[in-house]
CSV table of C-alpha atoms and ligand atoms in Angstrom, one decimal:
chain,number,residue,atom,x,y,z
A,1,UNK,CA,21.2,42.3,-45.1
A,2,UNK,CA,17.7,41.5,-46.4
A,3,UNK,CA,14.7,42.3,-45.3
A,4,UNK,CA,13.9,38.5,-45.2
A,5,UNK,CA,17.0,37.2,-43.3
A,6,UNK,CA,16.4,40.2,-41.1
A,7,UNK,CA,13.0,38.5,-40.1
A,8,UNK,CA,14.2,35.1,-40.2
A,9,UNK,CA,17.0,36.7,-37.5
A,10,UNK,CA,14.3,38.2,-35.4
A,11,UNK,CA,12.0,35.3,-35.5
A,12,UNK,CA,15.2,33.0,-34.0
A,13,UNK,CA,16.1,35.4,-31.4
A,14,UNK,CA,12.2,35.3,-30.5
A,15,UNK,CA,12.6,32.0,-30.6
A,16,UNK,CA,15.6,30.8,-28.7
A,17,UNK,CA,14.7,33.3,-26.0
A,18,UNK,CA,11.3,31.8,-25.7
A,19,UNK,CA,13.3,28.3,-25.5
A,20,UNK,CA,15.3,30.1,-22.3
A,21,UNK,CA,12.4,30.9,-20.6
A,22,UNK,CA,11.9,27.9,-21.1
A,23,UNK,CA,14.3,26.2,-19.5
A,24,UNK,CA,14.7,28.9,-16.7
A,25,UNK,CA,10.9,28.4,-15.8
A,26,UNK,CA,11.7,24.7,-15.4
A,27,UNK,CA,14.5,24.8,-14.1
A,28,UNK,CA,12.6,27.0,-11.3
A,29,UNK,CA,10.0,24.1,-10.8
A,30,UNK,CA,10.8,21.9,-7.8
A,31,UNK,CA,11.1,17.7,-8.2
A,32,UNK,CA,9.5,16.1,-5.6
A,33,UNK,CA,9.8,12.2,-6.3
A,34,UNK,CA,7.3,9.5,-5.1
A,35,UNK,CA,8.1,5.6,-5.0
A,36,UNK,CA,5.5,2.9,-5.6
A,37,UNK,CA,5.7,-0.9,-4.1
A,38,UNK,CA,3.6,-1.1,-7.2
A,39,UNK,CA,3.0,-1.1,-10.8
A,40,UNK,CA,1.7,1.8,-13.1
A,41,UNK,CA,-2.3,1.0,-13.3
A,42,UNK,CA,-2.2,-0.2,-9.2
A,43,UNK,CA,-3.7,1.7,-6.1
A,44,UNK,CA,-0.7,2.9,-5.2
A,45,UNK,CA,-0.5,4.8,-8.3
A,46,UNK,CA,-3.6,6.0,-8.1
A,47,UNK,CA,-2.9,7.8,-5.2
A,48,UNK,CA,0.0,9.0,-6.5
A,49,UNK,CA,-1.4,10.3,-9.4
A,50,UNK,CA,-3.5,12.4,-8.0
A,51,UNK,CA,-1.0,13.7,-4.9
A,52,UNK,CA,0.8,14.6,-8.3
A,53,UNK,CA,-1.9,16.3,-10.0
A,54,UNK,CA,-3.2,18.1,-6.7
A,55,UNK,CA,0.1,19.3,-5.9
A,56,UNK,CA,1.2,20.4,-9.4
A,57,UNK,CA,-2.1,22.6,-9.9
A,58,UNK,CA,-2.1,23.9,-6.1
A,59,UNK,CA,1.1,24.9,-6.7
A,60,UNK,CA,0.3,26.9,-9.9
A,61,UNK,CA,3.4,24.6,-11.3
A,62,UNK,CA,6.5,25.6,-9.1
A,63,UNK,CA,6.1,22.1,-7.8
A,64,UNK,CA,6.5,19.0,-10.1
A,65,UNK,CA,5.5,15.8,-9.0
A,66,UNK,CA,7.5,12.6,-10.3
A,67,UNK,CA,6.0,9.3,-10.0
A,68,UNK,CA,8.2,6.0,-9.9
A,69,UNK,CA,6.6,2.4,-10.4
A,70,UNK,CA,7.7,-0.5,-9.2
A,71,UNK,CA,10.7,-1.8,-10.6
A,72,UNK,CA,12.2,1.4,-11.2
A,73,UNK,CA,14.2,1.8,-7.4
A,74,UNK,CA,13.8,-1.2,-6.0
A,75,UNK,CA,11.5,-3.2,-3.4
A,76,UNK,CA,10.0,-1.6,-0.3
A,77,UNK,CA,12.6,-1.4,1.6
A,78,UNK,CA,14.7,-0.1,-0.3
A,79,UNK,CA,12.3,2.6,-1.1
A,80,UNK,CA,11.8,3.6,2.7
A,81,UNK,CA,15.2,3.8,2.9
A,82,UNK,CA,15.9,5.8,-0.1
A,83,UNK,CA,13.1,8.6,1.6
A,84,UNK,CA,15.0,8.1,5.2
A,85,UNK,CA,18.3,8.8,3.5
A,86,UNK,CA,16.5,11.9,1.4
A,87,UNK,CA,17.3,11.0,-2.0
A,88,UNK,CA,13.0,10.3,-2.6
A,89,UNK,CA,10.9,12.7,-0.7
A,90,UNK,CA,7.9,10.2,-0.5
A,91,UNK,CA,6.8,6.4,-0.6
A,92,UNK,CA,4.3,3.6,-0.2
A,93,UNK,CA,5.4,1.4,2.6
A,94,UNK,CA,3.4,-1.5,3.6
A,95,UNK,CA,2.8,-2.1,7.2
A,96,UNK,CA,3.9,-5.8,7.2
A,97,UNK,CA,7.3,-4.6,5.9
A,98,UNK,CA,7.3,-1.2,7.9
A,99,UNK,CA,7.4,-3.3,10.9
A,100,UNK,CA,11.1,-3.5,11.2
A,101,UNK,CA,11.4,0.0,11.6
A,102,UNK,CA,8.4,0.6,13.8
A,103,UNK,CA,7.0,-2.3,15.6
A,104,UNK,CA,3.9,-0.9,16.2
A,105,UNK,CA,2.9,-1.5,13.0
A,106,UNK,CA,3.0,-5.1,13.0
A,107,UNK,CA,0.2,-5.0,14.8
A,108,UNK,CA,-1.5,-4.1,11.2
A,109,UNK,CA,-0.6,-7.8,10.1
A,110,UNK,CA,-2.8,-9.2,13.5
A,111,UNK,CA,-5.8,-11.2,11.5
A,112,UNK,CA,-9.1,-9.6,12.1
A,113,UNK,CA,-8.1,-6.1,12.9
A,114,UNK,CA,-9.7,-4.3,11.3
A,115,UNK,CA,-13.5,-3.1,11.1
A,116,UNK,CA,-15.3,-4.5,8.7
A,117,UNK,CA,-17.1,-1.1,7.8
A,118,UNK,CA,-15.0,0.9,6.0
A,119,UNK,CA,-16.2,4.4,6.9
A,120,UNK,CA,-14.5,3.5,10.4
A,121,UNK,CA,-11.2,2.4,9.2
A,122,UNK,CA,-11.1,5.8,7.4
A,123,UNK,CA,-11.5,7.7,10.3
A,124,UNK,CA,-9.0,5.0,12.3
A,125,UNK,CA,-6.2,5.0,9.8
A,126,UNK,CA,-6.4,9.1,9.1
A,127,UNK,CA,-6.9,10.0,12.8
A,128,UNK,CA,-6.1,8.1,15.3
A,129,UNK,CA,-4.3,9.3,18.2
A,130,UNK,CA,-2.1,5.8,18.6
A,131,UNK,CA,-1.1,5.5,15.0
A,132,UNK,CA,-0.4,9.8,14.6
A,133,UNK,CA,0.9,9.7,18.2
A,134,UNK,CA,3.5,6.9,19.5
A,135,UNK,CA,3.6,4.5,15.7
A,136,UNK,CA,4.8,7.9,14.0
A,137,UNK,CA,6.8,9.0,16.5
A,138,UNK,CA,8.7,5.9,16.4
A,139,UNK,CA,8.6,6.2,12.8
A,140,UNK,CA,10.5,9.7,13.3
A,141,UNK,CA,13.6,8.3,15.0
A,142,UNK,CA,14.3,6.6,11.5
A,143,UNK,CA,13.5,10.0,9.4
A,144,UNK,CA,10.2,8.9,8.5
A,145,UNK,CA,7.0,10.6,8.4
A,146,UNK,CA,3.5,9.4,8.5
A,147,UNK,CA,1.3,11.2,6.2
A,148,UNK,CA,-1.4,9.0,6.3
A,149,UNK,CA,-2.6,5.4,5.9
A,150,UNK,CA,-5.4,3.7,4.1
A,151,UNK,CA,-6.5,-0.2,2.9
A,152,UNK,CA,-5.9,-1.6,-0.7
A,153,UNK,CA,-8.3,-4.1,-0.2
A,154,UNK,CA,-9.4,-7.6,1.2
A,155,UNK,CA,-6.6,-10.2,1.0
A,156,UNK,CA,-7.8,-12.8,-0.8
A,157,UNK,CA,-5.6,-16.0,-1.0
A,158,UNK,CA,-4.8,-18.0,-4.4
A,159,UNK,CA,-3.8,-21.5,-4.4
A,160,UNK,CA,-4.6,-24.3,-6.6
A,161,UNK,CA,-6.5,-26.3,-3.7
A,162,UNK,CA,-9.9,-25.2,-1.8
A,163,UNK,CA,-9.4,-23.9,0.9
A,164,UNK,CA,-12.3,-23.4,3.9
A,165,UNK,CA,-10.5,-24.9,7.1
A,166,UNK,CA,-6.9,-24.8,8.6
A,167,UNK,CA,-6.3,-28.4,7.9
A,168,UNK,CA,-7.0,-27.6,3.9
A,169,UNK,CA,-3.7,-25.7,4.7
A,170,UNK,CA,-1.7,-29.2,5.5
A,171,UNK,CA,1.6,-28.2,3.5
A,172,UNK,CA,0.3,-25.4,1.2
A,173,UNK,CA,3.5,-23.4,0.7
A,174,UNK,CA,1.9,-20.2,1.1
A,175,UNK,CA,4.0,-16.8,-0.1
A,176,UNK,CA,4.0,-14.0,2.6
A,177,UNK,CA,5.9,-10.5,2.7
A,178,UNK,CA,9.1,-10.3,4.7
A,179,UNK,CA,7.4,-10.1,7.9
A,180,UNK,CA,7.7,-12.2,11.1
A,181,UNK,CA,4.2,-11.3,12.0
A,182,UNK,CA,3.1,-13.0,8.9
A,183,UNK,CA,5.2,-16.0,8.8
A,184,UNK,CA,3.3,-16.5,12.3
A,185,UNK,CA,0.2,-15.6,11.3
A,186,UNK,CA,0.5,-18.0,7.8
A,187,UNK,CA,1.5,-21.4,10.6
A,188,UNK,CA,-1.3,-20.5,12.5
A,189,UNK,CA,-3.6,-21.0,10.1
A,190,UNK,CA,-1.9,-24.7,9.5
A,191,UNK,CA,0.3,-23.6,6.3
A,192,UNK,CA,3.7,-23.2,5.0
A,193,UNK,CA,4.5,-19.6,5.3
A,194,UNK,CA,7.4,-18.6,2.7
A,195,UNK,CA,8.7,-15.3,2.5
A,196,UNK,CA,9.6,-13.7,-1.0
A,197,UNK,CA,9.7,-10.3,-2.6
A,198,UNK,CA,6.5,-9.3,-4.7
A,199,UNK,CA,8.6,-9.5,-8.4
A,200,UNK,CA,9.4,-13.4,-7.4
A,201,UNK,CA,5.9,-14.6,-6.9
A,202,UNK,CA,4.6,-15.2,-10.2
A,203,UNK,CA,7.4,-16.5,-11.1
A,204,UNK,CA,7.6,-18.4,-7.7
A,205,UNK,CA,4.0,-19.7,-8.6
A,206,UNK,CA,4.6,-21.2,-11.7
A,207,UNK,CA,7.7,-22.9,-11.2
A,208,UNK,CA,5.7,-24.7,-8.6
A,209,UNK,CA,8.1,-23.3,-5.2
A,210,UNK,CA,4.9,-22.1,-3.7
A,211,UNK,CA,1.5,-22.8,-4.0
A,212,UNK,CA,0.2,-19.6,-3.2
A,213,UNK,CA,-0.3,-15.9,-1.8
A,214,UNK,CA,-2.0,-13.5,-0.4
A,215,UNK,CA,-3.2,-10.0,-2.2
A,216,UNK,CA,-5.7,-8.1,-2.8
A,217,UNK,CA,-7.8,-8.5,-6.2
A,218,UNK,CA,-6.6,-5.4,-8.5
A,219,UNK,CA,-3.4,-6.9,-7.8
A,220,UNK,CA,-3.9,-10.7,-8.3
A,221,UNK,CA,-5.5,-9.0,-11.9
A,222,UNK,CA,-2.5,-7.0,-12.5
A,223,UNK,CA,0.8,-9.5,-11.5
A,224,UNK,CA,-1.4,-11.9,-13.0
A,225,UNK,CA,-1.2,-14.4,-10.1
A,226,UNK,CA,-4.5,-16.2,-11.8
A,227,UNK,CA,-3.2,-17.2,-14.2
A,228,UNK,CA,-0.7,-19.5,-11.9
A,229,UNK,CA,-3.7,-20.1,-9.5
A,230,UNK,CA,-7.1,-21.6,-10.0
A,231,UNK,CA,-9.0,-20.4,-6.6
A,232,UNK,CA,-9.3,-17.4,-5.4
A,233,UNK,CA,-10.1,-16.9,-1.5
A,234,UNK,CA,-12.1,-14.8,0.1
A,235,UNK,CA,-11.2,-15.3,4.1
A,236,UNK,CA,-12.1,-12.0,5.5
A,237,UNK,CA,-8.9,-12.1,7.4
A,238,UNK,CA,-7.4,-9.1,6.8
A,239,UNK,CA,-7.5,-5.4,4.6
A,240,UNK,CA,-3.9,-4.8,2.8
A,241,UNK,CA,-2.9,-1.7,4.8
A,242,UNK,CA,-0.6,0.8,3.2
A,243,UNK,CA,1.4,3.6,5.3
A,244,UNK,CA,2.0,7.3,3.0
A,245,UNK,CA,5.7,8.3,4.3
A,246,UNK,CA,8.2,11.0,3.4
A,247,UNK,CA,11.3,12.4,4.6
A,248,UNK,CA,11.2,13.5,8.1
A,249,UNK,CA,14.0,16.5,8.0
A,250,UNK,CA,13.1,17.3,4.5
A,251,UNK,CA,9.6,18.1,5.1
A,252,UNK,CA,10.7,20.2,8.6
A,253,UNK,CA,12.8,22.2,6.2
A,254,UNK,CA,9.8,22.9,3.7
A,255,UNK,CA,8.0,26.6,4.3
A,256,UNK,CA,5.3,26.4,6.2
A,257,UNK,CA,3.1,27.1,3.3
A,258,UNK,CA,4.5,24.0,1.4
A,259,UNK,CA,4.0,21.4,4.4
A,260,UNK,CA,0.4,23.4,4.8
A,261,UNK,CA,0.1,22.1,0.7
A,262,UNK,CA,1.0,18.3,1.8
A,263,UNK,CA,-0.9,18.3,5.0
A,264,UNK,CA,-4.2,19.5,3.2
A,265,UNK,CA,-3.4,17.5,-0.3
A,266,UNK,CA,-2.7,14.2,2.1
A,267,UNK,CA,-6.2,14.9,3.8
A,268,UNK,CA,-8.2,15.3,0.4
A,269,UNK,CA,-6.6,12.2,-1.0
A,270,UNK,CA,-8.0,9.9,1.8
A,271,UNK,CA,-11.6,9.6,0.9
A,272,UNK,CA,-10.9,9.3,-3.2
A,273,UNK,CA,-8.2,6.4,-2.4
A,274,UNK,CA,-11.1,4.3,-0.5
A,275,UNK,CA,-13.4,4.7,-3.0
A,276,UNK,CA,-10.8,4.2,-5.7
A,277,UNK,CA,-9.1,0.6,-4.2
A,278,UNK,CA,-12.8,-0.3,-4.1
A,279,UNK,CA,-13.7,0.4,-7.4
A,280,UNK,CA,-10.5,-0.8,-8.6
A,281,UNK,CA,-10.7,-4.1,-6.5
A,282,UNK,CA,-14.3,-4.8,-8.3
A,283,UNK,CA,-13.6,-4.0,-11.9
A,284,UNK,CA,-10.8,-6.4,-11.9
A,285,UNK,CA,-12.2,-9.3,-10.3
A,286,UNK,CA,-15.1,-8.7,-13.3
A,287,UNK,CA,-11.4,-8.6,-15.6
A,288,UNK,CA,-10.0,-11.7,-13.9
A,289,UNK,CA,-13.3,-13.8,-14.5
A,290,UNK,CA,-13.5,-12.4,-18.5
A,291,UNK,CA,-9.6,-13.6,-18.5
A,292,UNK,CA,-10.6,-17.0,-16.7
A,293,UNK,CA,-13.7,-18.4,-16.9
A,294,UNK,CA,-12.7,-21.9,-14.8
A,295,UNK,CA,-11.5,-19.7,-12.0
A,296,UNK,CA,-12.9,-21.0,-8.8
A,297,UNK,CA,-14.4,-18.0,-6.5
A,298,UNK,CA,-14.7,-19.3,-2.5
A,299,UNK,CA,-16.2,-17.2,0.0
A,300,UNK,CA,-15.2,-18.4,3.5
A,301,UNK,CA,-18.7,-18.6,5.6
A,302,UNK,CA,-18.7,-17.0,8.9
A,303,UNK,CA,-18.5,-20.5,10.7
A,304,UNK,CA,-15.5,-21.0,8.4
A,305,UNK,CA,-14.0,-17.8,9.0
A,306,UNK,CA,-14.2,-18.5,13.0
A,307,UNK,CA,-12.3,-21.9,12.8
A,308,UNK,CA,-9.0,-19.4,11.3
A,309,UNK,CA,-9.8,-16.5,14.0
A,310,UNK,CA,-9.6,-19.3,16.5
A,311,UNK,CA,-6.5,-20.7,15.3
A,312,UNK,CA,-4.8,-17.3,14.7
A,313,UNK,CA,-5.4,-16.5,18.7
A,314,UNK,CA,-2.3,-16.6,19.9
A,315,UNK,CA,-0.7,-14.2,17.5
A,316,UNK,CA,-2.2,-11.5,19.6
A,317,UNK,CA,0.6,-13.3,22.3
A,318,UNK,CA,3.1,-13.8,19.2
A,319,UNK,CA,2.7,-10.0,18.5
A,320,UNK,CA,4.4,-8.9,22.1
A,321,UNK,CA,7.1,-11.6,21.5
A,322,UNK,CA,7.9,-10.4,18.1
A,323,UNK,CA,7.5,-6.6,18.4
A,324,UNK,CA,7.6,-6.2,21.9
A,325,UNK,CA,5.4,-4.6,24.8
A,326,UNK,CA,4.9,-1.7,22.8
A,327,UNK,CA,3.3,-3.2,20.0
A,328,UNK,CA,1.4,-4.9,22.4
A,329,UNK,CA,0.2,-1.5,23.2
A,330,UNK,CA,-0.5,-0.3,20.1
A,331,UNK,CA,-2.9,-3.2,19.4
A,332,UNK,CA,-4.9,-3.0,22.3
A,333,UNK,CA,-5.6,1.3,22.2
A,334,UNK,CA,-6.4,0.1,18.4
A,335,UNK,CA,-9.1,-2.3,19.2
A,336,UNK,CA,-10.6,0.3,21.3
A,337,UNK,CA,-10.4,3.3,19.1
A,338,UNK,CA,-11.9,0.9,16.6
A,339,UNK,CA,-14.9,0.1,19.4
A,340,UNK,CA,-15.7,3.0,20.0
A,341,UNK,CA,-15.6,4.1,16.2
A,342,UNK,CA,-18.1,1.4,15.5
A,343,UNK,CA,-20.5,2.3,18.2
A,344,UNK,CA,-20.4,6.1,16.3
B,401,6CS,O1,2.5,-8.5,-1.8
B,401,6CS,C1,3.3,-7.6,-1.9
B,401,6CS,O2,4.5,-7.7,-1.6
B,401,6CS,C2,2.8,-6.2,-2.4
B,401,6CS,N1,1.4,-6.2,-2.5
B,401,6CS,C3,0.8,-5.1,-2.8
B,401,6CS,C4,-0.7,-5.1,-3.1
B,401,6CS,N2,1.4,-3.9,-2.7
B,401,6CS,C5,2.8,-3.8,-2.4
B,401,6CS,C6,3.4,-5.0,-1.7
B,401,6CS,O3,4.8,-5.0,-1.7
């Protein structure tokens, strides 16, 4: 044999074993999968991004993160049931549409929750003892676990109409996410609530079924809802609030150092996703005006705001009818975490 084919020998051997390390190093690596409600580019993602990056690095690379979009699996329930049944370890679910599994968090679709400072729904939605205490727990008996919340951002209606009052509202078929609480909550303000999942809107909007939606700005920018819509609506009625679930049983089953990895990634993540879905809702209202100059920007005043708190009263009522006593519960140990928060 020659010297060169000798070589050429050696450098394959070299080669192919390097390929088998390779593969054996990968096939060490661990796959956790994580679902979005939302595109590539969204919040969500953003969040995931970074869970992906954090965990990846922290884990010196025996952990691989794999992020889904939306569209990939399916819509949010299906994705909640996916990480019940195991087959995703975690997932975005949004409260409106987590209700069904745990009433309590209906009470996240009750207009005018939240604080309007920020720094307090931080603190609310990471630590509270309600939401970590009996909405998780509740949460558990479906093989779901609460990891941690935070807002997306102002919901800001668009419709083709102004509107500042409920009577503006007079037949305005208005989309919602499958949620009792909002269908309520949309006929309380005086319009015509109509459920549909977030892939039919645009279409939805254009066709002329509805006449508009709620969501917050990055994603009015990024499912292109303006461009079926020519007012946008600030109403200061509610934040988009997002839960952070995974698998119950799977993560008990995790060594201690690994749930250790999530419970300390989960924490870091908090503060960077509300400064993120801020940036992010800014930037692409500045993208949405570029993109449409004639859009029509309406920020309800405070006297305007108080003529839909008023008419959105009983839902506080509605919310113990629809989710029962415990829900009921919920909201009122909310509204006073959240007072004494403010008075911090
Ligand atoms: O409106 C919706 O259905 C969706 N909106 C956002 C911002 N995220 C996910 C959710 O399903």
């Amino acid at each position: 044999m020659s010297t060169l084919s000798t070589l050429k020998k050696m450098v394959l051997t070299a080669a192919m074993g390097l390929t088998l390390i390779g593969q054996a190093s990968l096939a060490a690596a661990e796959e956790w999968k994580f679902a979005l409600e939302e595109i590539s580019g969204s919040v969500q993602d953003a969040y995931a991004q970074k869970f992906k990056q954090l965990i990846e690095d922290k884990s010196g690379g025996k952990i691989s993160v794999t992020v889904y979009p939306y569209g990939a699996l399916g819509e949010s329930e299906d994705l909640t049931e996916l990480v019940a049944n195991g087959v995703l370890q975690f997932t975005h679910g949004s409260t409106g549409i987590l209700g069904s599994t745990a009433p309590g968090m209906q009470v996240f679709s009750v207009p005018y929750l939240l604080s309007q400072d920020n720094a307090v729904n931080l603190k609310l939605l990471t630590e509270s003892p309600t939401i970590y205490g009996p909405v998780a727990d509740k949460l558990k008996t479906r093989n779901l676990r609460l990891l941690s919340m935070y807002p997306e951002g102002d919901m800001v209606w668009t419709t083709n109409k102004v509107v500042r009052k409920p009577a503006d509202f007079a037949n305005v078929k208005m989309r919602v996410m499958a949620s009792p609480m909002l269908v309520e909550t949309y006929k309380s303000f005086g319009a015509v609530p109509t459920p549909l999942p977030y892939s039919e809107v645009y279409g939805a909007l254009q066709l002329k079924m509805i006449d508009g939606q709620e969501n917050p700005v990055f994603a009015i920018e990024e499912m292109k809802f303006y461009e079926v819509n020519d007012v946008m609506t600030w109403s200061g009625h509610q934040q988009f609030t997002v839960a952070v679930l995974s698998s119950e049983s799977w993560y008990q089953g995790l060594p201690a150092e690994q749930r250790a990895l999530i419970d300390e990634t989960v924490e870091e993540l908090a503060p960077y996703i509300f400064e993120t879905q801020a940036k992010y809702n800014d930037e692409r209202l500045e993208k949405i005006k570029q993109a449409k100059p004639g859009i029509q920007l309406v920020r309800l005043t405070e006297d305007e705001q108080a003529a839909f708190r008023k008419a959105s009263q009983p839902m506080r009522e509605k919310l113990v009818q629809l989710a029962g006593p415990e829900a009921g519960s919920v909201l009122k140990a909310l509204e006073q975490e959240i007072m004494e928060l403010e008075k911090q």
